[in-house]
Amino acid sequence: MSRKKLIAANWKMQKSIGDAKAFADSLVSSVPNVGTCDVVLFPPFFAVPFTAKILEGSGIGVGAQDLFWEKQGAYTGEISGEMINDAAASYVIVGHSERRHVIGESNEIVAKKLKTAVEEGLTPMLCVGEKMSEREEGNAESVVEEQLKTALSGLSQTELKRVIVAYEPVWAIGTGKTATPEDAVAMHRFIRGCLGDDFGSDISGELRILYGGSVKPENAERLLGEEEIDGALVGGASLEVDSFLKIVGAVK
Ligand code: PGA
């Protein structure tokens, strides 16, 4: 089954509203060059509605970088799925490694967020990935399997079909160290195998598995040329329009 590639920009806690609008404006004018893949931007919360307004009708998607699992109430500082919808965004990142390892989100918290995201009609991008110590101890696959199983087990078949998985080895994020295409492909195959075992071949054939971790114009073509790699979640190299467009252009 052929899966359409997707290139996503995760700006993390970077870019003002003005910077985000300028980026979106310039991306929209480059749309004819964007090619045949899906493109999604994940600005910081405040910039989401402004970015969405500019991208309306362009075919480029917008998402939030996180959400809370409750639908509303006394949760100071949190953002609900409904608020994300209200800001005209349709995607949301769930379980990014910075949330897992800097903020301390457990697999169980990630599972609750994922369930809420699909219930709210959002398209979640579920991030999984091992730390360097876990890889060195030979536990990379078991860590990723546990992250996947805990997050996905509460979803129905219909909900599962909406999920996008992003494999992001923690040691490759923001470090300049990219997994070799061989390592990335091996883990993508492993993830697809887990999806097949747990949820059947429909789900495993359909779900997109992106790679993230120091993707840049110099390595994008090689990574995205792999049939197993259905796109990229790009941090640092997505902050400048030129380098982001080069990565988008690397999808053949
Ligand atoms: P990076 O970040 O491209 O800067 O390594 C990727 C991510 O955290 O999603």
CSV table of C-alpha atoms and ligand atoms in Angstrom, one decimal:
chain,number,residue,atom,x,y,z
A,1,MET,CA,0.0,0.0,0.0
A,2,SER,CA,1.4,3.4,-0.8
A,3,ARG,CA,1.3,6.0,1.9
A,4,LYS,CA,1.5,9.7,1.2
A,5,LYS,CA,4.6,11.2,2.8
A,6,LEU,CA,4.2,13.9,5.4
A,7,ILE,CA,6.7,16.6,6.4
A,8,ALA,CA,5.9,18.4,9.7
A,9,ALA,CA,7.6,21.4,11.3
A,10,ASN,CA,7.8,21.3,15.1
A,11,TRP,CA,8.8,24.8,16.2
A,12,LYS,CA,8.7,23.9,19.9
A,13,MET,CA,9.0,27.1,22.1
A,14,GLN,CA,10.3,29.2,19.3
A,15,LYS,CA,8.9,31.9,17.1
A,16,SER,CA,6.7,34.9,17.9
A,17,ILE,CA,3.2,35.3,16.4
A,18,GLY,CA,4.8,37.7,13.9
A,19,ASP,CA,7.6,35.2,13.0
A,20,ALA,CA,5.0,32.4,12.6
A,21,LYS,CA,2.8,34.6,10.3
A,22,ALA,CA,5.8,35.6,8.2
A,23,PHE,CA,6.8,31.9,7.8
A,24,ALA,CA,3.3,30.9,6.8
A,25,ASP,CA,3.0,33.7,4.3
A,26,SER,CA,6.2,32.7,2.6
A,27,LEU,CA,5.3,29.0,2.7
A,28,VAL,CA,1.9,29.7,1.0
A,29,SER,CA,3.6,31.6,-1.8
A,30,SER,CA,5.9,28.6,-2.3
A,31,VAL,CA,3.1,26.1,-2.4
A,32,PRO,CA,3.6,25.3,-6.1
A,33,ASN,CA,7.0,24.0,-5.1
A,34,VAL,CA,5.8,22.0,-2.2
A,35,GLY,CA,5.2,18.9,-4.3
A,36,THR,CA,3.1,15.9,-3.6
A,37,CYS,CA,3.5,15.3,0.1
A,38,ASP,CA,1.4,16.6,3.0
A,39,VAL,CA,2.8,19.5,5.0
A,40,VAL,CA,1.9,20.4,8.6
A,41,LEU,CA,3.2,23.2,10.9
A,42,PHE,CA,3.2,22.9,14.7
A,43,PRO,CA,3.6,26.5,16.0
A,44,PRO,CA,3.5,27.5,19.7
A,45,PHE,CA,-0.1,27.7,21.0
A,46,PHE,CA,-0.5,31.5,20.7
A,47,ALA,CA,0.6,31.5,17.0
A,48,VAL,CA,-1.7,28.6,16.1
A,49,PRO,CA,-4.9,30.6,15.1
A,50,PHE,CA,-2.9,33.2,13.2
A,51,THR,CA,-0.9,30.6,11.3
A,52,ALA,CA,-4.1,28.6,10.6
A,53,LYS,CA,-5.8,31.7,9.2
A,54,ILE,CA,-3.0,32.3,6.7
A,55,LEU,CA,-2.8,28.7,5.7
A,56,GLU,CA,-6.6,28.3,5.2
A,57,GLY,CA,-7.4,26.7,1.9
A,58,SER,CA,-3.7,26.1,1.1
A,59,GLY,CA,-3.8,22.4,1.9
A,60,ILE,CA,-1.1,22.9,4.5
A,61,GLY,CA,-2.2,21.7,7.9
A,62,VAL,CA,-1.7,23.2,11.3
A,63,GLY,CA,-1.4,21.5,14.7
A,64,ALA,CA,-0.7,22.1,18.4
A,65,GLN,CA,2.3,20.7,20.2
A,66,ASP,CA,0.4,19.2,23.1
A,67,LEU,CA,-3.0,19.0,24.7
A,68,PHE,CA,-4.5,18.1,28.1
A,69,TRP,CA,-6.5,14.9,28.6
A,70,GLU,CA,-9.5,16.4,30.3
A,71,LYS,CA,-12.1,18.2,28.2
A,72,GLN,CA,-12.5,21.3,30.5
A,73,GLY,CA,-12.3,22.5,34.0
A,74,ALA,CA,-9.9,23.8,36.7
A,75,TYR,CA,-6.6,22.9,35.1
A,76,THR,CA,-4.6,26.0,35.2
A,77,GLY,CA,-2.3,26.5,32.2
A,78,GLU,CA,-3.6,23.5,30.2
A,79,ILE,CA,-5.1,23.5,26.7
A,80,SER,CA,-8.0,21.2,25.7
A,81,GLY,CA,-8.7,19.5,22.4
A,82,GLU,CA,-11.7,21.7,21.9
A,83,MET,CA,-9.6,24.8,22.2
A,84,ILE,CA,-7.2,23.4,19.6
A,85,ASN,CA,-10.2,22.8,17.3
A,86,ASP,CA,-11.4,26.3,18.1
A,87,ALA,CA,-8.1,27.7,16.9
A,88,ALA,CA,-8.7,26.0,13.6
A,89,ALA,CA,-5.9,23.4,14.0
A,90,SER,CA,-6.5,19.8,13.2
A,91,TYR,CA,-3.4,18.0,14.3
A,92,VAL,CA,-1.7,17.6,17.7
A,93,ILE,CA,1.6,16.2,18.8
A,94,VAL,CA,1.3,13.7,21.7
A,95,GLY,CA,4.2,12.2,23.7
A,96,HIS,CA,7.0,14.2,22.3
A,97,SER,CA,10.3,13.2,24.0
A,98,GLU,CA,10.7,16.6,25.5
A,99,ARG,CA,7.3,16.2,27.2
A,100,ARG,CA,8.2,12.7,28.3
A,101,HIS,CA,11.7,13.4,29.6
A,102,VAL,CA,11.8,17.1,30.5
A,103,ILE,CA,8.3,17.5,31.8
A,104,GLY,CA,8.0,13.9,33.0
A,105,GLU,CA,5.0,12.5,31.1
A,106,SER,CA,4.5,8.8,31.6
A,107,ASN,CA,3.3,6.3,29.0
A,108,GLU,CA,-0.1,6.4,30.8
A,109,ILE,CA,-0.4,10.1,30.5
A,110,VAL,CA,0.5,9.9,26.8
A,111,ALA,CA,-2.2,7.3,26.4
A,112,LYS,CA,-4.9,9.5,28.0
A,113,LYS,CA,-3.8,12.4,25.8
A,114,LEU,CA,-3.9,10.3,22.7
A,115,LYS,CA,-7.4,9.0,23.5
A,116,THR,CA,-8.7,12.6,24.1
A,117,ALA,CA,-7.1,13.8,20.9
A,118,VAL,CA,-8.9,11.3,18.7
A,119,GLU,CA,-12.2,11.8,20.6
A,120,GLU,CA,-11.9,15.5,19.9
A,121,GLY,CA,-11.5,14.7,16.2
A,122,LEU,CA,-7.9,15.8,16.0
A,123,THR,CA,-5.2,13.9,14.1
A,124,PRO,CA,-2.6,12.9,16.7
A,125,MET,CA,1.1,12.5,15.9
A,126,LEU,CA,2.3,10.0,18.5
A,127,CYS,CA,6.0,10.3,19.2
A,128,VAL,CA,8.0,7.3,20.4
A,129,GLY,CA,11.7,6.7,20.8
A,130,GLU,CA,14.4,5.4,23.0
A,131,LYS,CA,17.2,7.1,24.9
A,132,MET,CA,20.8,6.4,24.1
A,133,SER,CA,21.3,4.4,27.3
A,134,GLU,CA,18.3,2.3,26.4
A,135,ARG,CA,19.7,1.6,23.0
A,136,GLU,CA,23.2,0.8,24.4
A,137,GLU,CA,21.6,-1.7,26.8
A,138,GLY,CA,19.9,-3.4,23.9
A,139,ASN,CA,16.4,-2.2,25.0
A,140,ALA,CA,15.5,0.2,22.1
A,141,GLU,CA,12.8,-2.1,20.7
A,142,SER,CA,11.3,-3.0,24.0
A,143,VAL,CA,11.1,0.6,25.1
A,144,VAL,CA,9.4,1.6,21.8
A,145,GLU,CA,7.0,-1.4,21.9
A,146,GLU,CA,5.9,-0.5,25.5
A,147,GLN,CA,5.3,3.2,24.4
A,148,LEU,CA,3.3,2.1,21.4
A,149,LYS,CA,1.2,-0.5,23.3
A,150,THR,CA,0.3,1.7,26.2
A,151,ALA,CA,-0.6,4.6,24.0
A,152,LEU,CA,-2.6,2.6,21.4
A,153,SER,CA,-4.4,-0.1,23.3
A,154,GLY,CA,-7.3,2.1,24.4
A,155,LEU,CA,-8.2,3.1,20.8
A,156,SER,CA,-10.9,1.6,18.5
A,157,GLN,CA,-10.0,0.5,15.0
A,158,THR,CA,-11.5,3.7,13.6
A,159,GLU,CA,-9.6,5.8,16.1
A,160,LEU,CA,-6.3,3.9,15.3
A,161,LYS,CA,-6.6,4.8,11.7
A,162,ARG,CA,-6.3,8.5,12.5
A,163,VAL,CA,-3.0,8.1,14.3
A,164,ILE,CA,0.4,9.1,12.8
A,165,VAL,CA,3.4,7.6,14.5
A,166,ALA,CA,6.7,9.5,14.7
A,167,TYR,CA,9.8,7.5,15.6
A,168,GLU,CA,12.2,9.9,17.2
A,169,PRO,CA,15.2,8.4,18.9
A,170,VAL,CA,15.8,10.8,21.9
A,171,TRP,CA,19.6,10.8,21.3
A,172,ALA,CA,19.1,12.2,17.8
A,173,ILE,CA,16.8,15.1,18.7
A,174,GLY,CA,18.5,18.5,18.5
A,175,THR,CA,21.9,16.9,18.7
A,176,GLY,CA,22.9,16.8,15.1
A,177,LYS,CA,23.2,13.0,15.4
A,178,THR,CA,20.8,11.4,13.0
A,179,ALA,CA,20.0,7.7,13.1
A,180,THR,CA,21.5,6.0,10.0
A,181,PRO,CA,18.8,5.3,7.4
A,182,GLU,CA,19.5,1.6,8.2
A,183,ASP,CA,18.8,2.1,11.9
A,184,ALA,CA,15.7,4.1,11.2
A,185,VAL,CA,14.4,1.6,8.7
A,186,ALA,CA,15.0,-1.3,11.1
A,187,MET,CA,13.0,0.5,13.8
A,188,HIS,CA,10.2,1.5,11.4
A,189,ARG,CA,9.9,-2.2,10.3
A,190,PHE,CA,9.8,-3.2,14.0
A,191,ILE,CA,7.0,-0.6,14.7
A,192,ARG,CA,5.0,-1.8,11.7
A,193,GLY,CA,5.4,-5.3,12.9
A,194,CYS,CA,4.1,-4.5,16.3
A,195,LEU,CA,1.1,-2.7,14.8
A,196,GLY,CA,0.4,-5.7,12.6
A,197,ASP,CA,0.6,-8.1,15.6
A,198,ASP,CA,-1.6,-6.0,17.8
A,199,PHE,CA,-4.1,-4.5,15.4
A,200,GLY,CA,-3.9,-6.4,12.1
A,201,SER,CA,-2.6,-5.8,8.7
A,202,ASP,CA,-5.1,-3.0,7.7
A,203,ILE,CA,-3.7,-0.8,10.5
A,204,SER,CA,-0.1,-1.7,10.0
A,205,GLY,CA,-0.3,-1.1,6.2
A,206,GLU,CA,-2.1,2.2,6.5
A,207,LEU,CA,-0.5,4.1,9.4
A,208,ARG,CA,2.2,6.5,8.5
A,209,ILE,CA,5.5,6.3,10.5
A,210,LEU,CA,7.6,9.4,10.3
A,211,TYR,CA,11.2,9.7,11.4
A,212,GLY,CA,12.4,12.6,13.5
A,213,GLY,CA,15.8,13.6,15.0
A,214,SER,CA,18.2,16.0,13.3
A,215,VAL,CA,16.5,15.8,9.9
A,216,LYS,CA,18.1,18.5,7.7
A,217,PRO,CA,18.4,19.3,4.0
A,218,GLU,CA,21.6,17.3,3.8
A,219,ASN,CA,20.2,14.0,5.0
A,220,ALA,CA,16.5,14.4,4.0
A,221,GLU,CA,16.7,12.9,0.6
A,222,ARG,CA,18.5,9.7,1.8
A,223,LEU,CA,16.0,9.2,4.7
A,224,LEU,CA,12.9,10.1,2.7
A,225,GLY,CA,14.0,7.9,-0.1
A,226,GLU,CA,13.4,4.9,2.1
A,227,GLU,CA,10.0,3.3,1.4
A,228,GLU,CA,9.6,2.5,5.1
A,229,ILE,CA,10.0,6.2,6.2
A,230,ASP,CA,6.7,8.0,5.5
A,231,GLY,CA,7.9,11.5,6.3
A,232,ALA,CA,9.7,13.6,8.8
A,233,LEU,CA,9.0,15.5,12.0
A,234,VAL,CA,11.5,18.4,11.8
A,235,GLY,CA,12.6,20.6,14.6
A,236,GLY,CA,15.7,22.8,14.2
A,237,ALA,CA,15.7,22.7,10.4
A,238,SER,CA,12.1,23.7,10.2
A,239,LEU,CA,12.7,27.2,11.7
A,240,GLU,CA,13.9,28.7,8.4
A,241,VAL,CA,11.6,28.6,5.4
A,242,ASP,CA,14.4,27.8,3.0
A,243,SER,CA,15.7,24.8,4.8
A,244,PHE,CA,12.2,23.5,5.5
A,245,LEU,CA,11.3,23.8,1.9
A,246,LYS,CA,14.4,21.9,0.9
A,247,ILE,CA,13.3,19.0,3.2
A,248,VAL,CA,9.8,19.2,1.6
A,249,GLY,CA,11.4,19.2,-1.8
A,250,ALA,CA,13.4,16.0,-0.9
A,251,VAL,CA,10.2,14.0,-1.1
A,252,LYS,CA,10.3,12.5,-4.6
B,1,PGA,P1,15.3,18.2,15.6
B,1,PGA,O1,13.9,18.0,16.5
B,1,PGA,O2,14.9,18.1,14.2
B,1,PGA,O3,15.7,19.6,16.0
B,1,PGA,O4,16.2,17.1,16.1
B,1,PGA,C1,13.0,17.0,16.0
B,1,PGA,C2,11.8,17.0,17.0
B,1,PGA,O5,12.1,17.1,18.2
B,1,PGA,O6,10.6,16.7,16.7
